[in-house]
């Protein structure tokens, strides 16, 4: 299993995501989930699929033990917003 070393592990706003208390997503990188959701949001995908298996794990940073489901949803929302603002 790959380990995420990307900078998004330390993005402060991801620290406010709910904790995953022991579900399947607990060790998955919420930062990667956020970016996946963001891309889907920018495309305004109408079929949403969170491929948790494809996400690397995260052992450190603000995303540790954060819910990848919540991260994906937040990313999707932000991505849709940016698609309207043209940012
Ligand atoms: Zn990551």
PDB file of N, CA and C and ligand atoms in Angstrom:
ATOM      1  N   UNK A   1       0.845  -1.200   0.000  1.00  0.00           N
ATOM      2  CA  UNK A   1       0.000   0.000   0.000  1.00  0.00           C
ATOM      3  C   UNK A   1       0.877   1.245   0.000  1.00  0.00           C
ATOM      4  N   UNK A   2       0.599   2.164  -0.893  1.00  0.00           N
ATOM      5  CA  UNK A   2       1.425   3.368  -0.971  1.00  0.00           C
ATOM      6  C   UNK A   2       1.054   4.374   0.128  1.00  0.00           C
ATOM      7  N   UNK A   3       2.030   5.167   0.481  1.00  0.00           N
ATOM      8  CA  UNK A   3       1.854   6.178   1.516  1.00  0.00           C
ATOM      9  C   UNK A   3       1.904   7.551   0.859  1.00  0.00           C
ATOM     10  N   UNK A   4       0.950   8.405   1.205  1.00  0.00           N
ATOM     11  CA  UNK A   4       0.909   9.750   0.617  1.00  0.00           C
ATOM     12  C   UNK A   4       1.933  10.668   1.271  1.00  0.00           C
ATOM     13  N   UNK A   5       2.688  11.365   0.433  1.00  0.00           N
ATOM     14  CA  UNK A   5       3.658  12.341   0.940  1.00  0.00           C
ATOM     15  C   UNK A   5       3.379  13.738   0.411  1.00  0.00           C
ATOM     16  N   UNK A   6       2.168  13.946  -0.073  1.00  0.00           N
ATOM     17  CA  UNK A   6       1.874  15.234  -0.699  1.00  0.00           C
ATOM     18  C   UNK A   6       1.609  16.327   0.330  1.00  0.00           C
ATOM     19  N   UNK A   7       1.774  17.562  -0.149  1.00  0.00           N
ATOM     20  CA  UNK A   7       1.641  18.731   0.723  1.00  0.00           C
ATOM     21  C   UNK A   7       0.230  18.858   1.317  1.00  0.00           C
ATOM     22  N   UNK A   8      -0.779  18.322   0.622  1.00  0.00           N
ATOM     23  CA  UNK A   8      -2.158  18.502   1.108  1.00  0.00           C
ATOM     24  C   UNK A   8      -2.408  17.817   2.455  1.00  0.00           C
ATOM     25  N   UNK A   9      -1.477  16.987   2.883  1.00  0.00           N
ATOM     26  CA  UNK A   9      -1.643  16.375   4.207  1.00  0.00           C
ATOM     27  C   UNK A   9      -1.628  17.430   5.309  1.00  0.00           C
ATOM     28  N   UNK A  10      -1.097  18.611   4.981  1.00  0.00           N
ATOM     29  CA  UNK A  10      -0.963  19.648   6.005  1.00  0.00           C
ATOM     30  C   UNK A  10      -1.884  20.840   5.768  1.00  0.00           C
ATOM     31  N   UNK A  11      -2.820  20.713   4.806  1.00  0.00           N
ATOM     32  CA  UNK A  11      -3.765  21.798   4.581  1.00  0.00           C
ATOM     33  C   UNK A  11      -4.633  21.956   5.826  1.00  0.00           C
ATOM     34  N   UNK A  12      -4.629  23.155   6.418  1.00  0.00           N
ATOM     35  CA  UNK A  12      -5.315  23.347   7.699  1.00  0.00           C
ATOM     36  C   UNK A  12      -6.816  23.070   7.646  1.00  0.00           C
ATOM     37  N   UNK A  13      -7.471  23.442   6.535  1.00  0.00           N
ATOM     38  CA  UNK A  13      -8.941  23.305   6.527  1.00  0.00           C
ATOM     39  C   UNK A  13      -9.379  21.849   6.579  1.00  0.00           C
ATOM     40  N   UNK A  14      -8.498  20.931   6.192  1.00  0.00           N
ATOM     41  CA  UNK A  14      -8.867  19.513   6.270  1.00  0.00           C
ATOM     42  C   UNK A  14      -8.918  19.037   7.723  1.00  0.00           C
ATOM     43  N   UNK A  15      -8.342  19.806   8.610  1.00  0.00           N
ATOM     44  CA  UNK A  15      -8.368  19.452  10.021  1.00  0.00           C
ATOM     45  C   UNK A  15      -9.753  19.511  10.640  1.00  0.00           C
ATOM     46  N   UNK A  16     -10.672  20.214   9.976  1.00  0.00           N
ATOM     47  CA  UNK A  16     -12.020  20.331  10.536  1.00  0.00           C
ATOM     48  C   UNK A  16     -12.950  19.225  10.062  1.00  0.00           C
ATOM     49  N   UNK A  17     -12.450  18.327   9.240  1.00  0.00           N
ATOM     50  CA  UNK A  17     -13.278  17.189   8.806  1.00  0.00           C
ATOM     51  C   UNK A  17     -13.546  16.258   9.980  1.00  0.00           C
ATOM     52  N   UNK A  18     -14.666  15.527   9.917  1.00  0.00           N
ATOM     53  CA  UNK A  18     -14.930  14.569  10.992  1.00  0.00           C
ATOM     54  C   UNK A  18     -13.915  13.433  11.015  1.00  0.00           C
ATOM     55  N   UNK A  19     -13.720  12.889  12.182  1.00  0.00           N
ATOM     56  CA  UNK A  19     -12.844  11.741  12.332  1.00  0.00           C
ATOM     57  C   UNK A  19     -13.518  10.483  11.808  1.00  0.00           C
ATOM     58  N   UNK A  20     -12.751   9.644  11.143  1.00  0.00           N
ATOM     59  CA  UNK A  20     -13.237   8.314  10.800  1.00  0.00           C
ATOM     60  C   UNK A  20     -12.829   7.400  11.943  1.00  0.00           C
ATOM     61  N   UNK A  21     -13.822   6.912  12.668  1.00  0.00           N
ATOM     62  CA  UNK A  21     -13.542   6.241  13.933  1.00  0.00           C
ATOM     63  C   UNK A  21     -13.086   4.797  13.802  1.00  0.00           C
ATOM     64  N   UNK A  22     -12.969   4.298  12.626  1.00  0.00           N
ATOM     65  CA  UNK A  22     -12.541   2.917  12.510  1.00  0.00           C
ATOM     66  C   UNK A  22     -13.129   2.251  11.296  1.00  0.00           C
ATOM     67  N   UNK A  23     -13.717   3.053  10.418  1.00  0.00           N
ATOM     68  CA  UNK A  23     -14.241   2.527   9.163  1.00  0.00           C
ATOM     69  C   UNK A  23     -13.121   2.184   8.216  1.00  0.00           C
ATOM     70  N   UNK A  24     -13.523   1.742   7.062  1.00  0.00           N
ATOM     71  CA  UNK A  24     -12.555   1.325   6.057  1.00  0.00           C
ATOM     72  C   UNK A  24     -11.658   2.480   5.641  1.00  0.00           C
ATOM     73  N   UNK A  25     -12.205   3.708   5.680  1.00  0.00           N
ATOM     74  CA  UNK A  25     -11.449   4.852   5.172  1.00  0.00           C
ATOM     75  C   UNK A  25     -10.479   5.460   6.160  1.00  0.00           C
ATOM     76  N   UNK A  26     -10.425   4.920   7.353  1.00  0.00           N
ATOM     77  CA  UNK A  26      -9.671   5.538   8.444  1.00  0.00           C
ATOM     78  C   UNK A  26      -8.221   5.857   8.100  1.00  0.00           C
ATOM     79  N   UNK A  27      -7.571   4.977   7.374  1.00  0.00           N
ATOM     80  CA  UNK A  27      -6.149   5.188   7.094  1.00  0.00           C
ATOM     81  C   UNK A  27      -5.890   5.758   5.697  1.00  0.00           C
ATOM     82  N   UNK A  28      -6.966   6.037   4.981  1.00  0.00           N
ATOM     83  CA  UNK A  28      -6.802   6.598   3.640  1.00  0.00           C
ATOM     84  C   UNK A  28      -6.529   8.096   3.732  1.00  0.00           C
ATOM     85  N   UNK A  29      -5.804   8.617   2.744  1.00  0.00           N
ATOM     86  CA  UNK A  29      -5.459  10.034   2.776  1.00  0.00           C
ATOM     87  C   UNK A  29      -6.666  10.889   2.400  1.00  0.00           C
ATOM     88  N   UNK A  30      -7.133  11.691   3.370  1.00  0.00           N
ATOM     89  CA  UNK A  30      -8.288  12.561   3.118  1.00  0.00           C
ATOM     90  C   UNK A  30      -7.921  13.677   2.141  1.00  0.00           C
ATOM     91  N   UNK A  31      -6.639  14.038   2.083  1.00  0.00           N
ATOM     92  CA  UNK A  31      -6.205  15.062   1.128  1.00  0.00           C
ATOM     93  C   UNK A  31      -6.363  14.581  -0.304  1.00  0.00           C
ATOM     94  N   UNK A  32      -5.980  13.330  -0.537  1.00  0.00           N
ATOM     95  CA  UNK A  32      -6.153  12.745  -1.872  1.00  0.00           C
ATOM     96  C   UNK A  32      -7.631  12.630  -2.209  1.00  0.00           C
ATOM     97  N   UNK A  33      -8.444  12.263  -1.208  1.00  0.00           N
ATOM     98  CA  UNK A  33      -9.890  12.153  -1.424  1.00  0.00           C
ATOM     99  C   UNK A  33     -10.467  13.514  -1.790  1.00  0.00           C
ATOM    100  N   UNK A  34      -9.983  14.554  -1.110  1.00  0.00           N
ATOM    101  CA  UNK A  34     -10.453  15.910  -1.403  1.00  0.00           C
ATOM    102  C   UNK A  34     -10.142  16.277  -2.855  1.00  0.00           C
ATOM    103  N   UNK A  35      -8.907  16.003  -3.276  1.00  0.00           N
ATOM    104  CA  UNK A  35      -8.504  16.377  -4.635  1.00  0.00           C
ATOM    105  C   UNK A  35      -9.287  15.592  -5.691  1.00  0.00           C
ATOM    106  N   UNK A  36      -9.565  14.332  -5.386  1.00  0.00           N
ATOM    107  CA  UNK A  36     -10.385  13.507  -6.287  1.00  0.00           C
ATOM    108  C   UNK A  36     -11.788  14.104  -6.407  1.00  0.00           C
ATOM    109  N   UNK A  37     -12.355  14.491  -5.263  1.00  0.00           N
ATOM    110  CA  UNK A  37     -13.682  15.100  -5.252  1.00  0.00           C
ATOM    111  C   UNK A  37     -13.694  16.434  -5.973  1.00  0.00           C
ATOM    112  N   UNK A  38     -12.629  17.203  -5.774  1.00  0.00           N
ATOM    113  CA  UNK A  38     -12.538  18.521  -6.404  1.00  0.00           C
ATOM    114  C   UNK A  38     -12.558  18.398  -7.925  1.00  0.00           C
ATOM    115  N   UNK A  39     -11.798  17.426  -8.432  1.00  0.00           N
ATOM    116  CA  UNK A  39     -11.753  17.215  -9.882  1.00  0.00           C
ATOM    117  C   UNK A  39     -13.123  16.796 -10.415  1.00  0.00           C
ATOM    118  N   UNK A  40     -13.796  15.920  -9.663  1.00  0.00           N
ATOM    119  CA  UNK A  40     -15.137  15.485 -10.072  1.00  0.00           C
ATOM    120  C   UNK A  40     -16.098  16.667 -10.057  1.00  0.00           C
ATOM    121  N   UNK A  41     -15.929  17.557  -9.075  1.00  0.00           N
ATOM    122  CA  UNK A  41     -16.788  18.732  -8.965  1.00  0.00           C
ATOM    123  C   UNK A  41     -16.566  19.707 -10.115  1.00  0.00           C
ATOM    124  N   UNK A  42     -15.324  19.887 -10.497  1.00  0.00           N
ATOM    125  CA  UNK A  42     -15.031  20.793 -11.609  1.00  0.00           C
ATOM    126  C   UNK A  42     -15.619  20.271 -12.914  1.00  0.00           C
ATOM    127  N   UNK A  43     -15.681  18.940 -13.033  1.00  0.00           N
ATOM    128  CA  UNK A  43     -16.297  18.340 -14.226  1.00  0.00           C
ATOM    129  C   UNK A  43     -17.813  18.252 -14.066  1.00  0.00           C
ATOM    130  N   UNK A  44     -18.292  18.546 -12.855  1.00  0.00           N
ATOM    131  CA  UNK A  44     -19.703  18.365 -12.465  1.00  0.00           C
ATOM    132  C   UNK A  44     -20.175  16.957 -12.800  1.00  0.00           C
ATOM    133  N   UNK A  45     -19.378  16.003 -12.411  1.00  0.00           N
ATOM    134  CA  UNK A  45     -19.760  14.600 -12.617  1.00  0.00           C
ATOM    135  C   UNK A  45     -21.119  14.326 -12.001  1.00  0.00           C
ATOM    136  N   UNK A  46     -21.938  13.573 -12.712  1.00  0.00           N
ATOM    137  CA  UNK A  46     -23.259  13.238 -12.189  1.00  0.00           C
ATOM    138  C   UNK A  46     -23.313  11.826 -11.625  1.00  0.00           C
ATOM    139  N   UNK A  47     -22.294  11.065 -11.884  1.00  0.00           N
ATOM    140  CA  UNK A  47     -22.156   9.748 -11.265  1.00  0.00           C
ATOM    141  C   UNK A  47     -20.915   9.824 -10.386  1.00  0.00           C
ATOM    142  N   UNK A  48     -21.127   9.786  -9.087  1.00  0.00           N
ATOM    143  CA  UNK A  48     -20.016   9.954  -8.163  1.00  0.00           C
ATOM    144  C   UNK A  48     -19.565   8.604  -7.639  1.00  0.00           C
ATOM    145  N   UNK A  49     -18.292   8.364  -7.751  1.00  0.00           N
ATOM    146  CA  UNK A  49     -17.756   7.121  -7.228  1.00  0.00           C
ATOM    147  C   UNK A  49     -16.473   7.412  -6.461  1.00  0.00           C
ATOM    148  N   UNK A  50     -16.489   7.149  -5.163  1.00  0.00           N
ATOM    149  CA  UNK A  50     -15.290   7.371  -4.353  1.00  0.00           C
ATOM    150  C   UNK A  50     -14.508   6.076  -4.321  1.00  0.00           C
ATOM    151  N   UNK A  51     -13.438   6.048  -5.084  1.00  0.00           N
ATOM    152  CA  UNK A  51     -12.649   4.830  -5.179  1.00  0.00           C
ATOM    153  C   UNK A  51     -11.608   4.803  -4.052  1.00  0.00           C
ATOM    154  N   UNK A  52     -12.069   4.412  -2.854  1.00  0.00           N
ATOM    155  CA  UNK A  52     -11.183   4.416  -1.690  1.00  0.00           C
ATOM    156  C   UNK A  52      -9.973   3.518  -1.901  1.00  0.00           C
ATOM    157  N   UNK A  53     -10.178   2.428  -2.609  1.00  0.00           N
ATOM    158  CA  UNK A  53      -9.076   1.490  -2.830  1.00  0.00           C
ATOM    159  C   UNK A  53      -7.906   2.138  -3.558  1.00  0.00           C
ATOM    160  N   UNK A  54      -8.208   3.137  -4.373  1.00  0.00           N
ATOM    161  CA  UNK A  54      -7.152   3.752  -5.176  1.00  0.00           C
ATOM    162  C   UNK A  54      -6.363   4.794  -4.386  1.00  0.00           C
ATOM    163  N   UNK A  55      -6.854   5.178  -3.223  1.00  0.00           N
ATOM    164  CA  UNK A  55      -6.187   6.233  -2.458  1.00  0.00           C
ATOM    165  C   UNK A  55      -5.016   5.679  -1.658  1.00  0.00           C
ATOM    166  N   UNK A  56      -3.931   6.441  -1.609  1.00  0.00           N
ATOM    167  CA  UNK A  56      -2.827   6.036  -0.744  1.00  0.00           C
ATOM    168  C   UNK A  56      -3.192   6.257   0.723  1.00  0.00           C
ATOM    169  N   UNK A  57      -2.418   5.680   1.600  1.00  0.00           N
ATOM    170  CA  UNK A  57      -2.655   5.871   3.026  1.00  0.00           C
ATOM    171  C   UNK A  57      -1.921   7.113   3.507  1.00  0.00           C
ATOM    172  N   UNK A  58      -2.350   7.604   4.657  1.00  0.00           N
ATOM    173  CA  UNK A  58      -1.687   8.766   5.225  1.00  0.00           C
ATOM    174  C   UNK A  58      -1.410   8.511   6.699  1.00  0.00           C
ATOM    175  N   UNK A  59      -0.200   8.826   7.094  1.00  0.00           N
ATOM    176  CA  UNK A  59       0.223   8.529   8.454  1.00  0.00           C
ATOM    177  C   UNK A  59       0.488   9.785   9.258  1.00  0.00           C
ATOM    178  N   UNK A  60       0.349  10.929   8.634  1.00  0.00           N
ATOM    179  CA  UNK A  60       0.765  12.155   9.309  1.00  0.00           C
ATOM    180  C   UNK A  60      -0.057  13.335   8.820  1.00  0.00           C
ATOM    181  N   UNK A  61       0.165  14.475   9.463  1.00  0.00           N
ATOM    182  CA  UNK A  61      -0.468  15.704   9.022  1.00  0.00           C
ATOM    183  C   UNK A  61      -1.878  15.864   9.547  1.00  0.00           C
ATOM    184  N   UNK A  62      -2.538  16.947   9.071  1.00  0.00           N
ATOM    185  CA  UNK A  62      -3.893  17.248   9.546  1.00  0.00           C
ATOM    186  C   UNK A  62      -4.913  16.234   9.056  1.00  0.00           C
ATOM    187  N   UNK A  63      -4.578  15.467   8.008  1.00  0.00           N
ATOM    188  CA  UNK A  63      -5.564  14.556   7.424  1.00  0.00           C
ATOM    189  C   UNK A  63      -5.588  13.194   8.117  1.00  0.00           C
ATOM    190  N   UNK A  64      -4.707  12.992   9.062  1.00  0.00           N
ATOM    191  CA  UNK A  64      -4.625  11.691   9.712  1.00  0.00           C
ATOM    192  C   UNK A  64      -5.944  11.308  10.377  1.00  0.00           C
ATOM    193  N   UNK A  65      -6.456  10.156   9.998  1.00  0.00           N
ATOM    194  CA  UNK A  65      -7.695   9.609  10.556  1.00  0.00           C
ATOM    195  C   UNK A  65      -8.921  10.457  10.260  1.00  0.00           C
ATOM    196  N   UNK A  66      -8.826  11.332   9.262  1.00  0.00           N
ATOM    197  CA  UNK A  66     -10.000  12.098   8.862  1.00  0.00           C
ATOM    198  C   UNK A  66     -10.809  11.302   7.846  1.00  0.00           C
ATOM    199  N   UNK A  67     -12.110  11.599   7.820  1.00  0.00           N
ATOM    200  CA  UNK A  67     -13.011  10.858   6.946  1.00  0.00           C
ATOM    201  C   UNK A  67     -12.756  11.186   5.476  1.00  0.00           C
ATOM    202  N   UNK A  68     -12.357  10.203   4.664  1.00  0.00           N
ATOM    203  CA  UNK A  68     -12.170  10.470   3.241  1.00  0.00           C
ATOM    204  C   UNK A  68     -13.499  10.717   2.537  1.00  0.00           C
ATOM    205  N   UNK A  69     -14.583  10.205   3.109  1.00  0.00           N
ATOM    206  CA  UNK A  69     -15.902  10.455   2.515  1.00  0.00           C
ATOM    207  C   UNK A  69     -16.254  11.931   2.642  1.00  0.00           C
ATOM    208  N   UNK A  70     -16.047  12.480   3.837  1.00  0.00           N
ATOM    209  CA  UNK A  70     -16.323  13.905   4.052  1.00  0.00           C
ATOM    210  C   UNK A  70     -15.383  14.752   3.212  1.00  0.00           C
ATOM    211  N   UNK A  71     -14.118  14.313   3.103  1.00  0.00           N
ATOM    212  CA  UNK A  71     -13.142  15.066   2.321  1.00  0.00           C
ATOM    213  C   UNK A  71     -13.547  15.096   0.851  1.00  0.00           C
ATOM    214  N   UNK A  72     -14.000  13.962   0.341  1.00  0.00           N
ATOM    215  CA  UNK A  72     -14.431  13.889  -1.054  1.00  0.00           C
ATOM    216  C   UNK A  72     -15.619  14.816  -1.283  1.00  0.00           C
ATOM    217  N   UNK A  73     -16.581  14.772  -0.365  1.00  0.00           N
ATOM    218  CA  UNK A  73     -17.791  15.593  -0.496  1.00  0.00           C
ATOM    219  C   UNK A  73     -17.440  17.080  -0.454  1.00  0.00           C
ATOM    220  N   UNK A  74     -16.546  17.461   0.448  1.00  0.00           N
ATOM    221  CA  UNK A  74     -16.107  18.852   0.539  1.00  0.00           C
ATOM    222  C   UNK A  74     -15.389  19.262  -0.746  1.00  0.00           C
ATOM    223  N   UNK A  75     -14.537  18.372  -1.243  1.00  0.00           N
ATOM    224  CA  UNK A  75     -13.815  18.646  -2.471  1.00  0.00           C
ATOM    225  C   UNK A  75     -14.764  18.792  -3.652  1.00  0.00           C
ATOM    226  N   UNK A  76     -15.768  17.930  -3.709  1.00  0.00           N
ATOM    227  CA  UNK A  76     -16.743  18.001  -4.799  1.00  0.00           C
ATOM    228  C   UNK A  76     -17.479  19.341  -4.774  1.00  0.00           C
ATOM    229  N   UNK A  77     -17.901  19.723  -3.574  1.00  0.00           N
ATOM    230  CA  UNK A  77     -18.612  20.981  -3.402  1.00  0.00           C
ATOM    231  C   UNK A  77     -17.740  22.168  -3.845  1.00  0.00           C
ATOM    232  N   UNK A  78     -16.504  22.183  -3.367  1.00  0.00           N
ATOM    233  CA  UNK A  78     -15.589  23.271  -3.710  1.00  0.00           C
ATOM    234  C   UNK A  78     -15.289  23.274  -5.213  1.00  0.00           C
ATOM    235  N   UNK A  79     -15.182  22.086  -5.791  1.00  0.00           N
ATOM    236  CA  UNK A  79     -14.909  21.979  -7.218  1.00  0.00           C
ATOM    237  C   UNK A  79     -16.056  22.516  -8.060  1.00  0.00           C
ATOM    238  N   UNK A  80     -17.295  22.198  -7.654  1.00  0.00           N
ATOM    239  CA  UNK A  80     -18.463  22.716  -8.366  1.00  0.00           C
ATOM    240  C   UNK A  80     -18.486  24.241  -8.269  1.00  0.00           C
ATOM    241  N   UNK A  81     -18.237  24.748  -7.068  1.00  0.00           N
ATOM    242  CA  UNK A  81     -18.174  26.202  -6.872  1.00  0.00           C
ATOM    243  C   UNK A  81     -17.170  26.830  -7.819  1.00  0.00           C
ATOM    244  N   UNK A  82     -15.983  26.264  -7.888  1.00  0.00           N
ATOM    245  CA  UNK A  82     -14.931  26.864  -8.707  1.00  0.00           C
ATOM    246  C   UNK A  82     -15.285  26.778 -10.185  1.00  0.00           C
ATOM    247  N   UNK A  83     -16.079  25.765 -10.568  1.00  0.00           N
ATOM    248  CA  UNK A  83     -16.446  25.624 -11.971  1.00  0.00           C
ATOM    249  C   UNK A  83     -17.374  26.761 -12.392  1.00  0.00           C
ATOM    250  N   UNK A  84     -18.126  27.317 -11.436  1.00  0.00           N
ATOM    251  CA  UNK A  84     -19.001  28.445 -11.755  1.00  0.00           C
ATOM    252  C   UNK A  84     -18.254  29.765 -11.684  1.00  0.00           C
ATOM    253  N   UNK A  85     -17.274  29.822 -10.812  1.00  0.00           N
ATOM    254  CA  UNK A  85     -16.532  31.076 -10.644  1.00  0.00           C
ATOM    255  C   UNK A  85     -15.404  31.229 -11.648  1.00  0.00           C
ATOM    256  N   UNK A  86     -15.061  30.125 -12.311  1.00  0.00           N
ATOM    257  CA  UNK A  86     -13.980  30.184 -13.276  1.00  0.00           C
ATOM    258  C   UNK A  86     -12.613  30.365 -12.657  1.00  0.00           C
ATOM    259  N   UNK A  87     -12.499  29.991 -11.405  1.00  0.00           N
ATOM    260  CA  UNK A  87     -11.203  30.111 -10.716  1.00  0.00           C
ATOM    261  C   UNK A  87     -10.302  28.957 -11.138  1.00  0.00           C
TER     262      UNK A  87
HETATM  263 ZN1  LIG B   1      -2.777  12.472  -0.053  1.00  0.00          ZN
END
